[in-house]
Amino acid sequence: GQSLEQPSEVTAVEGAIVQINCTYQTSGFYGLSWYQQHDGGAPTFLSYNALDGLEETGRFSSFLSRSDSYGYLLLQELQMKDSASYFCAVYPSGNTPLVFGKGTRLSVIA
Amino acid sequence: KAGVTQTPRYLIKTRGQQVTLSCSPISGHRSVSWYQQTPGQGLQFLFEYFSETQRNKGNFPGRFSGRQFSNSRSEMNVSTLELGDSALYLCASSLAPGSNEKLFFGSGTQLSVL
């Protein structure tokens, strides 16, 4: 089976950098994804890591280390609009659906 | 290109009733998945459909069922509603199974069971 652990809440200051960690236990997977969800909104795809290393998309970067069973989402130059919930998700091997963590609620304060 | 459309947006039902939720995927997307989201519990997988066939089913009781039509639209049904079924039900589409690394979600149907 698969399980993912991420902090439930994180608070950071506008303009700062924040890292949201995701540790997982899985028997095998293709990659790790990150989704953002604003209150009352739909989850939206942010990034996907199929390989170890860093993927950068504008202010957001995502990292994966399979040997450490660990990944993170890095948000730079935080803006108030980044206040949202962030979910990591593994794409397991085989005919199995995406498995999500319980989400990290990020609050950006002035 | 229109996104994933879910109807209705809000529903209020009473215990024992049944409910049907609808999802229209992005045009060209043939895979549809359903998730249940409750506060603090993340997204729990319900079903996955492709070409009108259920490919996967999550760990939910038989009261939860679904189907997919030839135009890829999908519906899910919950019978004999319980208070614990109150949740946001999200539908997501992707081009096909195997492209699950990137799902496109609808805004969901917020179901309240009284």
PDB file of C-alpha atoms in Angstrom:
ATOM      1  CA  GLY A   1       0.000   0.000   0.000  1.00  0.00           C
ATOM      2  CA  GLN A   2       0.869   3.647  -0.047  1.00  0.00           C
ATOM      3  CA  SER A   3       0.808   6.334   2.633  1.00  0.00           C
ATOM      4  CA  LEU A   4       2.005   9.915   2.545  1.00  0.00           C
ATOM      5  CA  GLU A   5       2.787  12.231   5.427  1.00  0.00           C
ATOM      6  CA  GLN A   6       2.866  16.019   5.233  1.00  0.00           C
ATOM      7  CA  PRO A   7       2.539  18.728   7.881  1.00  0.00           C
ATOM      8  CA  SER A   8      -1.028  19.804   8.496  1.00  0.00           C
ATOM      9  CA  GLU A   9      -0.290  23.519   8.712  1.00  0.00           C
ATOM     10  CA  VAL A  10       2.509  25.915   7.798  1.00  0.00           C
ATOM     11  CA  THR A  11       2.642  29.684   8.260  1.00  0.00           C
ATOM     12  CA  ALA A  12       5.074  31.938   6.415  1.00  0.00           C
ATOM     13  CA  VAL A  13       5.634  35.627   5.799  1.00  0.00           C
ATOM     14  CA  GLU A  14       4.890  37.354   2.521  1.00  0.00           C
ATOM     15  CA  GLY A  15       8.009  37.512   0.372  1.00  0.00           C
ATOM     16  CA  ALA A  16       9.695  34.638   2.170  1.00  0.00           C
ATOM     17  CA  ILE A  17      10.435  31.068   1.070  1.00  0.00           C
ATOM     18  CA  VAL A  18       8.596  28.049   2.420  1.00  0.00           C
ATOM     19  CA  GLN A  19       9.182  24.327   2.004  1.00  0.00           C
ATOM     20  CA  ILE A  20       6.388  21.774   2.369  1.00  0.00           C
ATOM     21  CA  ASN A  21       7.675  18.272   2.945  1.00  0.00           C
ATOM     22  CA  CYS A  22       6.118  14.990   1.941  1.00  0.00           C
ATOM     23  CA  THR A  23       7.381  11.640   3.134  1.00  0.00           C
ATOM     24  CA  TYR A  24       5.914   8.474   1.770  1.00  0.00           C
ATOM     25  CA  GLN A  25       5.820   4.751   2.160  1.00  0.00           C
ATOM     26  CA  THR A  26       5.050   2.953  -1.053  1.00  0.00           C
ATOM     27  CA  SER A  27       5.922  -0.298  -2.677  1.00  0.00           C
ATOM     28  CA  GLY A  28       6.603   1.354  -5.979  1.00  0.00           C
ATOM     29  CA  PHE A  29       5.523   4.394  -7.886  1.00  0.00           C
ATOM     30  CA  TYR A  30       6.032   6.286 -11.118  1.00  0.00           C
ATOM     31  CA  GLY A  31       6.276   9.747  -9.635  1.00  0.00           C
ATOM     32  CA  LEU A  32       5.209  12.389  -7.143  1.00  0.00           C
ATOM     33  CA  SER A  33       2.760  15.193  -7.922  1.00  0.00           C
ATOM     34  CA  TRP A  34       1.750  18.361  -6.122  1.00  0.00           C
ATOM     35  CA  TYR A  35      -1.647  20.052  -6.194  1.00  0.00           C
ATOM     36  CA  GLN A  36      -2.873  23.383  -4.873  1.00  0.00           C
ATOM     37  CA  GLN A  37      -6.386  23.948  -3.611  1.00  0.00           C
ATOM     38  CA  HIS A  38      -7.815  27.292  -2.539  1.00  0.00           C
ATOM     39  CA  ASP A  39     -10.751  27.317  -0.156  1.00  0.00           C
ATOM     40  CA  GLY A  40     -13.894  26.437  -2.075  1.00  0.00           C
ATOM     41  CA  GLY A  41     -11.927  25.708  -5.222  1.00  0.00           C
ATOM     42  CA  ALA A  42     -10.782  22.765  -7.265  1.00  0.00           C
ATOM     43  CA  PRO A  43      -7.382  21.176  -6.742  1.00  0.00           C
ATOM     44  CA  THR A  44      -5.062  22.297  -9.517  1.00  0.00           C
ATOM     45  CA  PHE A  45      -1.933  20.553 -10.706  1.00  0.00           C
ATOM     46  CA  LEU A  46       1.358  22.239  -9.827  1.00  0.00           C
ATOM     47  CA  SER A  47       4.183  19.859 -10.642  1.00  0.00           C
ATOM     48  CA  TYR A  48       5.248  16.273 -11.208  1.00  0.00           C
ATOM     49  CA  ASN A  49       8.571  14.576 -10.472  1.00  0.00           C
ATOM     50  CA  ALA A  50       9.171  11.316 -12.261  1.00  0.00           C
ATOM     51  CA  LEU A  51      12.899  11.390 -11.585  1.00  0.00           C
ATOM     52  CA  ASP A  52      14.976  12.352  -8.583  1.00  0.00           C
ATOM     53  CA  GLY A  53      15.958  15.983  -8.448  1.00  0.00           C
ATOM     54  CA  LEU A  54      14.485  19.408  -8.704  1.00  0.00           C
ATOM     55  CA  GLU A  55      11.769  20.567 -11.099  1.00  0.00           C
ATOM     56  CA  GLU A  56      11.264  24.321 -11.344  1.00  0.00           C
ATOM     57  CA  THR A  57       8.161  26.116 -12.556  1.00  0.00           C
ATOM     58  CA  GLY A  58       8.352  29.824 -11.919  1.00  0.00           C
ATOM     59  CA  ARG A  59       8.184  30.557  -8.196  1.00  0.00           C
ATOM     60  CA  PHE A  60       7.411  26.922  -7.428  1.00  0.00           C
ATOM     61  CA  SER A  61       9.912  24.062  -7.357  1.00  0.00           C
ATOM     62  CA  SER A  62       9.440  20.434  -6.442  1.00  0.00           C
ATOM     63  CA  PHE A  63      12.025  17.890  -5.384  1.00  0.00           C
ATOM     64  CA  LEU A  64      12.068  14.123  -5.175  1.00  0.00           C
ATOM     65  CA  SER A  65      14.519  11.710  -3.569  1.00  0.00           C
ATOM     66  CA  ARG A  66      13.471   8.091  -3.995  1.00  0.00           C
ATOM     67  CA  SER A  67      16.321   6.826  -1.837  1.00  0.00           C
ATOM     68  CA  ASP A  68      15.053   8.948   1.055  1.00  0.00           C
ATOM     69  CA  SER A  69      11.329   8.380   0.315  1.00  0.00           C
ATOM     70  CA  TYR A  70      10.970  12.119   0.465  1.00  0.00           C
ATOM     71  CA  GLY A  71       9.855  15.039  -1.580  1.00  0.00           C
ATOM     72  CA  TYR A  72       9.103  18.672  -1.075  1.00  0.00           C
ATOM     73  CA  LEU A  73       7.435  21.667  -2.644  1.00  0.00           C
ATOM     74  CA  LEU A  74       9.331  24.944  -2.448  1.00  0.00           C
ATOM     75  CA  LEU A  75       7.489  28.225  -2.839  1.00  0.00           C
ATOM     76  CA  GLN A  76       9.555  31.348  -3.297  1.00  0.00           C
ATOM     77  CA  GLU A  77       8.656  35.034  -3.055  1.00  0.00           C
ATOM     78  CA  LEU A  78       5.490  34.135  -1.225  1.00  0.00           C
ATOM     79  CA  GLN A  79       2.377  36.097  -2.053  1.00  0.00           C
ATOM     80  CA  MET A  80      -0.873  36.348  -0.145  1.00  0.00           C
ATOM     81  CA  LYS A  81      -2.609  34.460  -2.956  1.00  0.00           C
ATOM     82  CA  ASP A  82      -0.411  31.434  -2.189  1.00  0.00           C
ATOM     83  CA  SER A  83      -2.475  30.850   0.953  1.00  0.00           C
ATOM     84  CA  ALA A  84      -4.076  27.518   0.137  1.00  0.00           C
ATOM     85  CA  SER A  85      -3.859  23.810   0.833  1.00  0.00           C
ATOM     86  CA  TYR A  86      -1.131  21.828  -0.877  1.00  0.00           C
ATOM     87  CA  PHE A  87      -1.355  18.101  -1.495  1.00  0.00           C
ATOM     88  CA  CYS A  88       1.340  15.682  -2.486  1.00  0.00           C
ATOM     89  CA  ALA A  89       0.262  12.581  -4.374  1.00  0.00           C
ATOM     90  CA  VAL A  90       2.014   9.461  -5.562  1.00  0.00           C
ATOM     91  CA  TYR A  91       1.259   7.788  -8.852  1.00  0.00           C
ATOM     92  CA  PRO A  92       1.670   4.115  -7.922  1.00  0.00           C
ATOM     93  CA  SER A  93       2.995   1.431 -10.178  1.00  0.00           C
ATOM     94  CA  GLY A  94       0.476  -0.886 -11.734  1.00  0.00           C
ATOM     95  CA  ASN A  95      -3.194  -0.353 -12.310  1.00  0.00           C
ATOM     96  CA  THR A  96      -3.783   1.809  -9.268  1.00  0.00           C
ATOM     97  CA  PRO A  97      -5.059   5.354  -8.886  1.00  0.00           C
ATOM     98  CA  LEU A  98      -3.323   8.461  -7.606  1.00  0.00           C
ATOM     99  CA  VAL A  99      -2.973   8.465  -3.793  1.00  0.00           C
ATOM    100  CA  PHE A 100      -3.078  11.803  -1.996  1.00  0.00           C
ATOM    101  CA  GLY A 101      -1.647  13.017   1.286  1.00  0.00           C
ATOM    102  CA  LYS A 102      -3.954  14.791   3.708  1.00  0.00           C
ATOM    103  CA  GLY A 103      -2.715  18.195   2.676  1.00  0.00           C
ATOM    104  CA  THR A 104      -0.800  21.098   4.182  1.00  0.00           C
ATOM    105  CA  ARG A 105      -2.631  24.329   4.828  1.00  0.00           C
ATOM    106  CA  LEU A 106      -0.306  27.247   4.051  1.00  0.00           C
ATOM    107  CA  SER A 107      -1.093  30.624   5.545  1.00  0.00           C
ATOM    108  CA  VAL A 108       0.852  33.584   4.198  1.00  0.00           C
ATOM    109  CA  ILE A 109       0.895  36.529   6.561  1.00  0.00           C
ATOM    110  CA  ALA A 110       1.973  40.128   6.024  1.00  0.00           C
TER     111      ALA A 110
ATOM    112  CA  LYS B   1     -11.249  24.513 -23.763  1.00  0.00           C
ATOM    113  CA  ALA B   2     -13.842  24.102 -21.026  1.00  0.00           C
ATOM    114  CA  GLY B   3     -12.714  22.551 -17.769  1.00  0.00           C
ATOM    115  CA  VAL B   4     -14.234  19.720 -15.792  1.00  0.00           C
ATOM    116  CA  THR B   5     -17.852  20.500 -14.977  1.00  0.00           C
ATOM    117  CA  GLN B   6     -19.619  19.087 -11.971  1.00  0.00           C
ATOM    118  CA  THR B   7     -23.290  19.486 -11.168  1.00  0.00           C
ATOM    119  CA  PRO B   8     -24.898  20.355  -8.915  1.00  0.00           C
ATOM    120  CA  ARG B   9     -22.502  22.567  -6.968  1.00  0.00           C
ATOM    121  CA  TYR B  10     -24.371  22.139  -3.691  1.00  0.00           C
ATOM    122  CA  LEU B  11     -26.799  19.521  -2.440  1.00  0.00           C
ATOM    123  CA  ILE B  12     -28.680  19.116   0.803  1.00  0.00           C
ATOM    124  CA  LYS B  13     -30.237  15.758   1.512  1.00  0.00           C
ATOM    125  CA  THR B  14     -31.590  13.895   4.512  1.00  0.00           C
ATOM    126  CA  ARG B  15     -30.505  10.549   5.876  1.00  0.00           C
ATOM    127  CA  GLY B  16     -31.824   7.609   3.918  1.00  0.00           C
ATOM    128  CA  GLN B  17     -32.200   9.487   0.649  1.00  0.00           C
ATOM    129  CA  GLN B  18     -30.124   8.846  -2.421  1.00  0.00           C
ATOM    130  CA  VAL B  19     -28.196  11.271  -4.580  1.00  0.00           C
ATOM    131  CA  THR B  20     -26.720  11.365  -8.077  1.00  0.00           C
ATOM    132  CA  LEU B  21     -23.785  13.592  -8.962  1.00  0.00           C
ATOM    133  CA  SER B  22     -22.702  14.393 -12.497  1.00  0.00           C
ATOM    134  CA  CYS B  23     -19.322  15.082 -14.038  1.00  0.00           C
ATOM    135  CA  SER B  24     -18.432  16.191 -17.569  1.00  0.00           C
ATOM    136  CA  PRO B  25     -14.711  15.798 -18.286  1.00  0.00           C
ATOM    137  CA  ILE B  26     -12.561  18.023 -20.428  1.00  0.00           C
ATOM    138  CA  SER B  27     -13.233  17.412 -24.097  1.00  0.00           C
ATOM    139  CA  GLY B  28     -11.037  14.585 -25.313  1.00  0.00           C
ATOM    140  CA  HIS B  29     -10.396  13.207 -21.842  1.00  0.00           C
ATOM    141  CA  ARG B  30     -11.609   9.660 -21.524  1.00  0.00           C
ATOM    142  CA  SER B  31     -10.598   8.808 -17.971  1.00  0.00           C
ATOM    143  CA  VAL B  32     -12.682  10.022 -15.029  1.00  0.00           C
ATOM    144  CA  SER B  33     -11.925   9.575 -11.348  1.00  0.00           C
ATOM    145  CA  TRP B  34     -13.986  10.450  -8.309  1.00  0.00           C
ATOM    146  CA  TYR B  35     -12.683  11.486  -4.901  1.00  0.00           C
ATOM    147  CA  GLN B  36     -14.313  12.253  -1.576  1.00  0.00           C
ATOM    148  CA  GLN B  37     -12.812  15.122   0.397  1.00  0.00           C
ATOM    149  CA  THR B  38     -13.546  15.781   4.055  1.00  0.00           C
ATOM    150  CA  PRO B  39     -11.828  18.312   6.329  1.00  0.00           C
ATOM    151  CA  GLY B  40      -8.429  17.074   7.405  1.00  0.00           C
ATOM    152  CA  GLN B  41      -8.727  13.795   5.502  1.00  0.00           C
ATOM    153  CA  GLY B  42      -7.412  14.728   2.129  1.00  0.00           C
ATOM    154  CA  LEU B  43      -8.805  13.138  -0.984  1.00  0.00           C
ATOM    155  CA  GLN B  44     -10.080   9.585  -0.707  1.00  0.00           C
ATOM    156  CA  PHE B  45     -10.333   7.672  -3.967  1.00  0.00           C
ATOM    157  CA  LEU B  46     -13.781   6.390  -4.927  1.00  0.00           C
ATOM    158  CA  PHE B  47     -13.704   5.146  -8.543  1.00  0.00           C
ATOM    159  CA  GLU B  48     -11.906   5.381 -11.833  1.00  0.00           C
ATOM    160  CA  TYR B  49     -13.594   4.904 -15.191  1.00  0.00           C
ATOM    161  CA  PHE B  50     -12.281   4.570 -18.702  1.00  0.00           C
ATOM    162  CA  SER B  51     -14.275   3.710 -21.811  1.00  0.00           C
ATOM    163  CA  GLU B  52     -17.383   3.059 -19.740  1.00  0.00           C
ATOM    164  CA  THR B  53     -15.545   0.484 -17.626  1.00  0.00           C
ATOM    165  CA  GLN B  54     -14.684   0.779 -13.964  1.00  0.00           C
ATOM    166  CA  ARG B  55     -10.947   0.232 -13.664  1.00  0.00           C
ATOM    167  CA  ASN B  56     -10.540   0.780  -9.955  1.00  0.00           C
ATOM    168  CA  LYS B  57     -12.697   1.137  -6.892  1.00  0.00           C
ATOM    169  CA  GLY B  58     -11.722   2.571  -3.547  1.00  0.00           C
ATOM    170  CA  ASN B  59     -12.516   1.252  -0.104  1.00  0.00           C
ATOM    171  CA  PHE B  60     -16.081   2.522   0.142  1.00  0.00           C
ATOM    172  CA  PRO B  61     -19.292   0.603   0.876  1.00  0.00           C
ATOM    173  CA  GLY B  62     -21.522  -0.673  -1.870  1.00  0.00           C
ATOM    174  CA  ARG B  63     -23.856   2.282  -1.338  1.00  0.00           C
ATOM    175  CA  PHE B  64     -21.412   4.217  -3.502  1.00  0.00           C
ATOM    176  CA  SER B  65     -21.637   3.408  -7.181  1.00  0.00           C
ATOM    177  CA  GLY B  66     -20.841   5.052 -10.455  1.00  0.00           C
ATOM    178  CA  ARG B  67     -20.876   4.735 -14.177  1.00  0.00           C
ATOM    179  CA  GLN B  68     -19.466   6.313 -17.302  1.00  0.00           C
ATOM    180  CA  PHE B  69     -21.287   6.978 -20.530  1.00  0.00           C
ATOM    181  CA  SER B  70     -20.088   6.686 -24.119  1.00  0.00           C
ATOM    182  CA  ASN B  71     -19.398  10.430 -24.247  1.00  0.00           C
ATOM    183  CA  SER B  72     -17.090  10.026 -21.196  1.00  0.00           C
ATOM    184  CA  ARG B  73     -19.488  11.834 -18.889  1.00  0.00           C
ATOM    185  CA  SER B  74     -19.743  10.151 -15.525  1.00  0.00           C
ATOM    186  CA  GLU B  75     -22.192   9.933 -12.689  1.00  0.00           C
ATOM    187  CA  MET B  76     -21.852   8.678  -9.161  1.00  0.00           C
ATOM    188  CA  ASN B  77     -24.682   7.613  -6.931  1.00  0.00           C
ATOM    189  CA  VAL B  78     -24.883   7.302  -3.184  1.00  0.00           C
ATOM    190  CA  SER B  79     -27.857   5.420  -1.800  1.00  0.00           C
ATOM    191  CA  THR B  80     -29.226   5.340   1.739  1.00  0.00           C
ATOM    192  CA  LEU B  81     -27.325   8.460   2.700  1.00  0.00           C
ATOM    193  CA  GLU B  82     -25.659   8.669   6.102  1.00  0.00           C
ATOM    194  CA  LEU B  83     -24.520  11.732   8.027  1.00  0.00           C
ATOM    195  CA  GLY B  84     -20.909  10.714   7.416  1.00  0.00           C
ATOM    196  CA  ASP B  85     -21.402  11.022   3.681  1.00  0.00           C
ATOM    197  CA  SER B  86     -21.351  14.793   4.027  1.00  0.00           C
ATOM    198  CA  ALA B  87     -18.313  15.835   2.015  1.00  0.00           C
ATOM    199  CA  LEU B  88     -17.020  17.526  -1.086  1.00  0.00           C
ATOM    200  CA  TYR B  89     -17.134  15.095  -4.008  1.00  0.00           C
ATOM    201  CA  LEU B  90     -14.543  15.843  -6.633  1.00  0.00           C
ATOM    202  CA  CYS B  91     -14.354  14.565 -10.157  1.00  0.00           C
ATOM    203  CA  ALA B  92     -11.112  14.583 -12.103  1.00  0.00           C
ATOM    204  CA  SER B  93     -10.347  13.797 -15.702  1.00  0.00           C
ATOM    205  CA  SER B  94      -7.247  12.842 -17.634  1.00  0.00           C
ATOM    206  CA  LEU B  95      -6.519  11.836 -21.187  1.00  0.00           C
ATOM    207  CA  ALA B  96      -6.356   8.145 -20.363  1.00  0.00           C
ATOM    208  CA  PRO B  97      -5.286   5.800 -17.605  1.00  0.00           C
ATOM    209  CA  GLY B  98      -1.576   6.048 -17.250  1.00  0.00           C
ATOM    210  CA  SER B  99      -1.654   9.816 -17.340  1.00  0.00           C
ATOM    211  CA  ASN B 100      -2.682  10.040 -13.735  1.00  0.00           C
ATOM    212  CA  GLU B 101       0.311  12.130 -12.865  1.00  0.00           C
ATOM    213  CA  LYS B 102      -1.749  15.128 -13.937  1.00  0.00           C
ATOM    214  CA  LEU B 103      -5.415  15.219 -13.121  1.00  0.00           C
ATOM    215  CA  PHE B 104      -7.794  18.044 -13.930  1.00  0.00           C
ATOM    216  CA  PHE B 105     -10.354  18.550 -11.197  1.00  0.00           C
ATOM    217  CA  GLY B 106     -13.794  20.057 -11.193  1.00  0.00           C
ATOM    218  CA  SER B 107     -14.922  22.401  -8.425  1.00  0.00           C
ATOM    219  CA  GLY B 108     -16.830  19.582  -6.794  1.00  0.00           C
ATOM    220  CA  THR B 109     -20.273  18.963  -5.402  1.00  0.00           C
ATOM    221  CA  GLN B 110     -20.662  19.879  -1.743  1.00  0.00           C
ATOM    222  CA  LEU B 111     -23.068  17.347  -0.249  1.00  0.00           C
ATOM    223  CA  SER B 112     -24.625  17.959   3.129  1.00  0.00           C
ATOM    224  CA  VAL B 113     -26.617  15.168   4.738  1.00  0.00           C
ATOM    225  CA  LEU B 114     -28.960  16.254   7.521  1.00  0.00           C
TER     226      LEU B 114
END
